Coordinates of C-alpha atoms in Angstrom, one line a residue:
X1 CA -7.7 6.7 -4.9
X2 CA -4.1 5.4 -4.3
X3 CA -5.3 1.9 -3.5
X4 CA -7.4 1.9 -6.8
X5 CA -4.3 3.1 -8.8
X6 CA -2.0 0.5 -7.2
X7 CA -4.5 -2.2 -8.0
X8 CA -4.1 -1.6 -11.7
X9 CA -0.3 -0.9 -11.7
X10 CA 2.1 -3.7 -12.7
X11 CA 3.7 -4.6 -16.0
X12 CA 4.7 -1.0 -16.8
X13 CA 6.5 -0.8 -13.5
X14 CA 8.5 -3.9 -14.3
X15 CA 9.5 -2.3 -17.6
X16 CA 10.7 0.8 -15.7
X17 CA 12.6 -1.5 -13.3
X18 CA 14.3 -3.2 -16.3
X19 CA 15.6 0.0 -17.9
X20 CA 16.8 1.6 -14.7
X21 CA 19.7 -0.7 -14.1
X22 CA 23.2 0.1 -12.9
X23 CA 24.2 1.1 -16.4
X24 CA 21.5 3.7 -16.6
X25 CA 22.3 4.9 -13.1
X26 CA 26.1 5.2 -14.0
X27 CA 25.4 7.0 -17.3
X28 CA 22.9 9.5 -15.6
X29 CA 25.5 10.2 -12.9
X30 CA 28.2 11.0 -15.5
X31 CA 25.8 13.1 -17.5
X32 CA 25.0 15.2 -14.4
X33 CA 28.6 15.5 -13.3
X34 CA 30.0 16.4 -16.7
X35 CA 27.1 18.5 -18.2
X36 CA 24.9 19.6 -15.3
X37 CA 21.2 19.9 -16.2
X38 CA 22.0 20.4 -19.9
X39 CA 21.1 16.9 -21.0
X40 CA 17.8 16.6 -19.2
X41 CA 16.1 17.1 -22.6
X42 CA 17.6 13.9 -24.0
X43 CA 16.0 12.0 -21.1
X44 CA 12.7 13.6 -21.7
X45 CA 13.0 12.5 -25.4
X46 CA 13.9 9.0 -24.3
X47 CA 10.8 8.8 -22.0
X48 CA 8.4 9.9 -24.9
X49 CA 10.0 7.3 -27.3
X50 CA 9.8 4.6 -24.7
X51 CA 6.1 5.3 -23.9
X52 CA 5.2 5.2 -27.6
X53 CA 7.0 1.8 -28.3
X54 CA 5.9 0.2 -25.0
X55 CA 2.3 1.2 -25.5
X56 CA 2.4 -0.6 -28.9
X57 CA 3.9 -3.7 -27.2
X58 CA 1.3 -3.7 -24.4
X59 CA -1.6 -3.3 -26.9
X60 CA -0.2 -6.2 -29.0
X61 CA 0.1 -8.4 -25.9
X62 CA -3.5 -7.8 -24.6
X63 CA -5.2 -8.0 -28.0
X64 CA -3.3 -11.1 -29.4
X65 CA -2.7 -12.7 -26.0
X66 CA 0.7 -13.7 -27.3
X67 CA 4.3 -12.6 -26.7
X68 CA 6.1 -10.5 -29.3
X69 CA 8.5 -13.3 -30.2
X70 CA 5.6 -15.6 -30.8
X71 CA 3.9 -13.1 -33.1
X72 CA 7.1 -12.6 -35.1
X73 CA 7.5 -16.3 -35.5
X74 CA 3.9 -16.6 -36.9
X75 CA 3.8 -13.4 -39.0
X76 CA 7.1 -13.6 -40.9
X77 CA 6.5 -16.2 -43.6
X78 CA 9.9 -16.2 -45.4
X79 CA 11.8 -19.2 -43.8
X80 CA 15.3 -17.6 -44.1
X81 CA 14.2 -14.2 -42.7
X82 CA 12.4 -15.9 -39.9
X83 CA 15.4 -18.0 -38.9
X84 CA 17.7 -15.0 -39.1
X85 CA 15.5 -12.8 -36.9
X86 CA 14.8 -15.7 -34.4
X87 CA 18.6 -16.3 -34.0
X88 CA 19.3 -12.6 -33.7
X89 CA 16.6 -12.2 -30.9
X90 CA 18.0 -15.2 -29.0
X91 CA 21.6 -13.9 -29.3
X92 CA 20.8 -10.3 -28.3
X93 CA 18.4 -11.0 -25.5
X94 CA 19.2 -14.5 -24.1
X95 CA 22.9 -14.4 -24.5
X96 CA 23.0 -10.6 -24.1
X97 CA 21.1 -10.6 -20.8
X98 CA 23.3 -13.4 -19.5
X99 CA 26.4 -11.3 -20.2
X100 CA 24.9 -8.1 -18.7
X101 CA 23.5 -9.9 -15.6
X102 CA 26.8 -9.6 -13.8
X103 CA 26.7 -5.9 -14.2
X104 CA 23.1 -5.8 -12.7
X105 CA 24.2 -7.7 -9.7
X106 CA 27.4 -5.7 -9.4
X107 CA 25.4 -2.6 -9.3
X108 CA 23.3 -3.9 -6.4
X109 CA 26.5 -4.8 -4.7
X110 CA 27.8 -1.2 -4.9
X111 CA 24.7 0.0 -3.1
X112 CA 25.2 -2.6 -0.3
X113 CA 28.9 -1.9 0.0
X114 CA 28.3 1.9 0.3
X115 CA 26.4 1.2 3.5
X116 CA 27.9 -2.1 4.9
X117 CA 31.4 -2.1 3.3
X118 CA 33.0 -5.0 1.5
X119 CA 32.3 -8.6 2.4
X120 CA 34.7 -10.8 0.4
X121 CA 35.8 -14.4 1.1
X122 CA 39.4 -15.5 0.2
X123 CA 40.1 -19.0 -0.9
X124 CA 43.8 -18.9 -1.8
X125 CA 44.1 -17.0 -5.1
X126 CA 40.3 -16.9 -5.5
X127 CA 38.2 -14.1 -4.0
X128 CA 34.4 -14.4 -3.8
X129 CA 32.2 -11.4 -3.3
X130 CA 29.6 -12.6 -0.7
X131 CA 27.3 -9.7 -1.6
X132 CA 26.6 -11.1 -5.1
X133 CA 25.4 -14.4 -3.6
X134 CA 22.9 -12.5 -1.4
X135 CA 21.5 -10.7 -4.4
X136 CA 21.5 -13.9 -6.4
X137 CA 19.6 -15.7 -3.7
X138 CA 16.9 -13.0 -3.4
X139 CA 16.5 -12.9 -7.2
X140 CA 16.3 -16.7 -7.4
X141 CA 13.6 -17.0 -4.6
X142 CA 11.4 -14.3 -6.3
X143 CA 11.7 -15.9 -9.7
X144 CA 11.4 -19.5 -8.5
X145 CA 8.1 -18.9 -6.6
X146 CA 6.7 -18.5 -10.2
X147 CA 3.6 -16.5 -9.1
X148 CA 3.2 -13.5 -11.4
X149 CA 1.2 -11.5 -9.0
X150 CA 3.7 -12.0 -6.2
X151 CA 6.6 -11.2 -8.4
X152 CA 4.8 -8.1 -9.7
X153 CA 4.1 -6.9 -6.1
X154 CA 7.8 -7.5 -5.0
X155 CA 9.1 -5.6 -8.0
X156 CA 6.6 -2.7 -7.7
X157 CA 7.7 -2.4 -4.1
X158 CA 11.4 -2.3 -5.1
X159 CA 10.7 0.3 -7.8
X160 CA 8.8 2.6 -5.5
X161 CA 11.7 2.2 -3.0
X162 CA 14.2 3.1 -5.8
X163 CA 12.1 6.1 -6.9
X164 CA 11.6 7.4 -3.4
X165 CA 15.4 7.0 -2.7
X166 CA 16.6 8.9 -5.8
X167 CA 13.9 11.6 -5.8
X168 CA 14.6 12.4 -2.2
X169 CA 18.3 12.6 -2.9
X170 CA 17.7 15.1 -5.8
X171 CA 15.4 17.2 -3.5
X172 CA 18.0 17.2 -0.7
X173 CA 20.5 18.9 -3.1
X174 CA 18.1 21.9 -3.5
X175 CA 18.5 22.3 -7.2
X176 CA 17.6 25.4 -9.2
X177 CA 14.1 24.7 -10.6
X178 CA 14.4 27.2 -13.5
X179 CA 17.7 25.6 -14.6
X180 CA 16.0 22.2 -14.5
X181 CA 13.1 23.3 -16.8
X182 CA 15.6 25.0 -19.1
X183 CA 17.6 21.7 -19.3
X184 CA 14.4 19.7 -20.0
X185 CA 12.8 21.9 -22.7
X186 CA 15.8 23.7 -24.3
X187 CA 18.0 21.2 -26.2
X188 CA 21.7 21.9 -25.8
X189 CA 24.7 20.0 -27.2
X190 CA 27.7 20.9 -24.9
X191 CA 31.2 20.0 -26.2
X192 CA 31.9 16.2 -26.1
X193 CA 28.2 15.4 -25.1
X194 CA 27.1 13.6 -28.2
X195 CA 28.1 10.1 -26.9
X196 CA 26.3 10.8 -23.6
X197 CA 23.2 12.0 -25.3
X198 CA 23.1 8.8 -27.5
X199 CA 23.8 6.7 -24.4
X200 CA 20.9 8.2 -22.4
X201 CA 18.5 7.4 -25.2
X202 CA 20.0 4.0 -25.8
X203 CA 19.9 3.0 -22.2
X204 CA 16.2 3.9 -21.9
X205 CA 14.8 2.6 -25.3
X206 CA 15.7 -1.0 -24.7
X207 CA 14.7 -3.8 -27.2
X208 CA 14.3 -6.6 -24.6
X209 CA 11.6 -4.4 -22.8
X210 CA 9.3 -4.7 -25.8
X211 CA 9.3 -8.5 -25.5
X212 CA 9.0 -8.4 -21.7
X213 CA 6.1 -5.9 -21.8
X214 CA 4.1 -7.9 -24.4
X215 CA 4.5 -11.1 -22.3
X216 CA 3.8 -9.5 -19.0
X217 CA 0.5 -7.8 -19.9
X218 CA -1.1 -11.0 -21.1
X219 CA -0.3 -12.5 -17.7
X220 CA -2.1 -9.6 -16.1
X221 CA -4.9 -8.6 -18.5
X222 CA -7.0 -10.8 -20.9
X223 CA -9.7 -8.5 -22.4
X224 CA -9.7 -5.6 -24.8
X225 CA -11.5 -3.5 -22.2
X226 CA -8.3 -3.7 -20.1
X227 CA -6.4 -1.6 -22.7
X228 CA -7.2 1.6 -20.7
X229 CA -5.6 0.1 -17.6
X230 CA -2.5 -1.0 -19.6
X231 CA -2.1 2.4 -21.2
X232 CA -2.3 4.3 -17.9
X233 CA 0.0 1.8 -16.3
X234 CA 2.6 2.2 -19.2
X235 CA 2.5 6.0 -19.2
X236 CA 2.6 6.5 -15.4
X237 CA 5.3 3.8 -14.8
X238 CA 7.7 5.0 -17.6
X239 CA 7.3 8.7 -16.5
X240 CA 8.2 7.5 -13.0
X241 CA 11.2 5.7 -14.3
X242 CA 12.2 8.8 -16.3
X243 CA 11.8 10.9 -13.1
X244 CA 14.3 8.5 -11.4
X245 CA 16.8 9.0 -14.2
X246 CA 16.4 12.7 -14.1
X247 CA 16.7 12.7 -10.3
X248 CA 20.1 11.0 -10.6
X249 CA 21.2 13.6 -13.2
X250 CA 20.1 16.4 -10.9
X251 CA 21.8 14.9 -7.8
X252 CA 25.1 14.4 -9.8
X253 CA 25.0 18.0 -11.2
X254 CA 25.2 19.3 -7.6
X255 CA 28.6 17.8 -6.9
X256 CA 31.5 20.2 -7.6
X257 CA 34.1 17.4 -7.8
X258 CA 34.7 15.8 -11.2
X259 CA 36.3 12.6 -9.8
X260 CA 33.2 10.6 -10.0
X261 CA 33.0 7.5 -12.1
X262 CA 29.8 5.8 -10.8
X263 CA 26.9 6.1 -8.4
X264 CA 28.9 4.7 -5.5
X265 CA 31.3 7.6 -5.9
X266 CA 28.3 10.0 -6.1
X267 CA 27.0 8.7 -2.8
X268 CA 30.4 9.3 -1.2
X269 CA 30.5 12.8 -2.8
X270 CA 27.1 13.7 -1.4
X271 CA 27.9 12.8 2.2
X272 CA 30.1 15.8 3.0
X273 CA 27.7 18.3 1.4
X274 CA 24.3 17.0 2.4
X275 CA 25.0 14.6 5.3
X276 CA 25.2 10.8 5.6
X277 CA 21.5 10.3 5.1
X278 CA 21.8 11.5 1.5
X279 CA 24.5 8.9 1.0
X280 CA 22.2 6.2 2.4
X281 CA 19.3 7.2 0.3
X282 CA 21.4 7.0 -2.8
X283 CA 22.9 3.7 -1.8
X284 CA 19.4 2.2 -1.2
X285 CA 18.3 3.4 -4.7
X286 CA 21.4 1.8 -6.3
X287 CA 20.7 -1.4 -4.5
X288 CA 17.1 -1.5 -5.7
X289 CA 18.2 -0.5 -9.3
X290 CA 20.6 -3.4 -9.4
X291 CA 18.3 -6.1 -7.9
X292 CA 15.3 -5.2 -10.0
X293 CA 17.4 -5.4 -13.2
X294 CA 18.9 -8.7 -11.9
X295 CA 15.3 -10.1 -11.7
X296 CA 13.9 -8.7 -14.9
X297 CA 16.8 -9.6 -17.2
X298 CA 16.5 -13.4 -16.6
X299 CA 12.7 -13.1 -16.8
X300 CA 12.9 -11.4 -20.2
X301 CA 15.3 -13.9 -21.5
X302 CA 13.1 -16.8 -20.4
X303 CA 10.0 -15.2 -22.1
X304 CA 12.0 -14.6 -25.3
X305 CA 13.3 -18.2 -25.4
X306 CA 9.8 -19.5 -24.8
X307 CA 8.4 -17.5 -27.7
X308 CA 11.2 -18.1 -30.1
X309 CA 11.5 -21.8 -29.5
X310 CA 7.8 -22.5 -29.0
X311 CA 8.3 -23.8 -25.5
X312 CA 5.1 -24.7 -23.6
X313 CA 4.1 -23.9 -20.0
X314 CA 4.1 -20.8 -17.8
X315 CA 6.4 -19.3 -15.1
X316 CA 6.6 -22.6 -13.3
X317 CA 7.5 -24.8 -16.3
X318 CA 10.8 -26.6 -16.3
X319 CA 11.9 -25.0 -19.6
X320 CA 11.1 -21.5 -18.5
X321 CA 12.9 -21.9 -15.2
X322 CA 15.9 -23.5 -16.9
X323 CA 16.5 -20.3 -19.0
X324 CA 16.3 -17.8 -16.2
X325 CA 18.4 -20.0 -13.9
X326 CA 21.2 -20.2 -16.4
X327 CA 21.2 -16.3 -16.9
X328 CA 21.1 -15.7 -13.2
X329 CA 23.7 -18.3 -12.4
X330 CA 26.2 -16.8 -14.9
X331 CA 25.5 -13.4 -13.5
X332 CA 26.2 -14.5 -9.9
X333 CA 29.3 -16.5 -11.1
X334 CA 30.9 -13.6 -13.0
X335 CA 30.1 -10.9 -10.5
X336 CA 31.2 -12.9 -7.4
X337 CA 34.7 -13.8 -8.8
X338 CA 35.1 -10.5 -10.8
X339 CA 35.1 -12.0 -14.3
X340 CA 34.1 -9.7 -17.2
X341 CA 33.2 -11.8 -20.3
X342 CA 34.3 -9.0 -22.6
X343 CA 34.0 -10.9 -25.9
X344 CA 30.5 -12.1 -25.0
X345 CA 29.5 -8.6 -24.0
X346 CA 30.9 -7.3 -27.4
X347 CA 29.0 -9.9 -29.3
X348 CA 25.8 -9.0 -27.4
X349 CA 26.3 -5.3 -28.0
X350 CA 26.6 -6.0 -31.8
X351 CA 23.5 -8.2 -31.7
X352 CA 21.6 -5.6 -29.7
X353 CA 22.7 -2.9 -32.1
X354 CA 21.2 -4.9 -35.0
X355 CA 18.1 -5.9 -33.0
X356 CA 16.8 -2.5 -31.9
X357 CA 16.0 -1.0 -35.4
X358 CA 14.9 -4.4 -36.7
X359 CA 12.5 -5.0 -33.9
X360 CA 11.2 -1.4 -33.9
X361 CA 10.5 -1.8 -37.6
X362 CA 8.8 -5.2 -37.2
X363 CA 6.7 -3.9 -34.3
X364 CA 5.6 -0.9 -36.4
X365 CA 4.7 -3.4 -39.3
X366 CA 2.8 -5.7 -37.0
X367 CA 0.9 -2.8 -35.3
X368 CA -0.7 -2.1 -38.7
X369 CA -1.8 -5.7 -39.4
X370 CA -5.6 -6.1 -39.0
X371 CA -5.3 -9.9 -38.9
X372 CA -3.4 -9.6 -35.7
X373 CA -5.0 -6.5 -34.0
X374 CA -8.3 -6.1 -35.7
X375 CA -9.7 -2.6 -35.0
X376 CA -6.8 -1.9 -32.6
X377 CA -4.2 -1.1 -35.3
X378 CA -2.1 2.1 -35.1
X379 CA -3.6 5.4 -35.9
X380 CA -1.8 7.8 -38.4
X381 CA -0.4 9.8 -35.4
X382 CA 1.0 6.6 -33.8
X383 CA 2.6 5.6 -37.1
X384 CA 4.3 9.0 -37.5
X385 CA 5.7 8.9 -34.0
X386 CA 6.7 5.2 -34.5
X387 CA 8.5 6.1 -37.8
X388 CA 10.5 9.0 -36.1
X389 CA 11.4 6.5 -33.3
X390 CA 12.5 4.0 -35.9
X391 CA 14.9 6.5 -37.4
X392 CA 16.3 7.1 -34.0
X393 CA 16.6 3.3 -33.4
X394 CA 18.5 2.9 -36.7
X395 CA 20.9 5.7 -35.7
X396 CA 21.3 4.2 -32.2
X397 CA 21.8 0.7 -33.6
X398 CA 24.5 1.7 -36.1
X399 CA 26.3 3.8 -33.4
X400 CA 26.2 0.8 -31.0
X401 CA 27.8 -1.5 -33.5
X402 CA 30.4 1.1 -34.6
X403 CA 31.3 1.7 -30.9
X404 CA 32.1 -2.0 -30.4
X405 CA 34.6 -1.8 -33.2
X406 CA 36.0 1.5 -32.0
X407 CA 34.9 3.3 -35.2
X408 CA 32.6 5.8 -33.5

């Protein structure tokens, strides 16, 4: 039974790997430390919204056998609008992922350093973190092999490792199950929790995952009969990813100290209460979260560039490799010498804030086009859920832009 399930799991798990990065881990940690179990409902809402949007992206990829950026390029007929959206997608996802990649690698480093300590090399005034080079090399090798099935298996293994690590950590803390269910199903808005609630939703409903998912499913499946496998894969994988996020919140809620700023602090905080092995489980999960995102971010950037620019060839083509190599190289460079490209990150945040509602709206529009999907267009129920999520996306997008300019 398990073997049969694992045979049909894949693209959805990579999407889960992409949204559970160091940023998500840190935000979930802070949500648990500051608000206990009270914001678990926001994560549940995020999971539902992600499943709805990702199922649409997967259905589009299988039926059309094209990536989302390719479909957008073909279906938007107004030249100015097509150019604007193409530039916005490239800016938000290719430039954005390049600027965020250092954070993904740094998250993996935190996990390694929690177990092994720091390993830095000094060259005069320049200090290089050797751990970032290790993570960069692992990501490079997995991406350079260019075999989708191999890459998928490697990432599925890392996601299962991450899930096991965080869930075991949560179980070790012996949480109150009744309080967990209350937190999940009774929405509460503790004082000063609004930004954290918005953050939990925003870090799970990620625009680049829509492009990544549509591209990955057509690598894996090619017939409309495969839709049932893709749907099951999407639902199970994203629920698994949501469980990981919830497990981090639950683990963090058990720590009495408020002097916790990230998951590495959480690992150290767990050690005196639950033993060293709790610390190691959490560190292992943090490493897996960092390295999976360090792989999926360049991969998504390459797929988007390929679709937007009409590049030919697959995972092993020179143009595809060039894009992910640049994203990965910048991430390794910035993380190894401690540079934070603040202005680039701000630019990417504004672009992503604009992109999320626009792409959610375009996806909803495309999912109702019979010339693209034939008889597999959205049902009325899917459109209702999609419209509600679109409203949430607009709110998140506006909030993201205002936050960059310190208005929110």
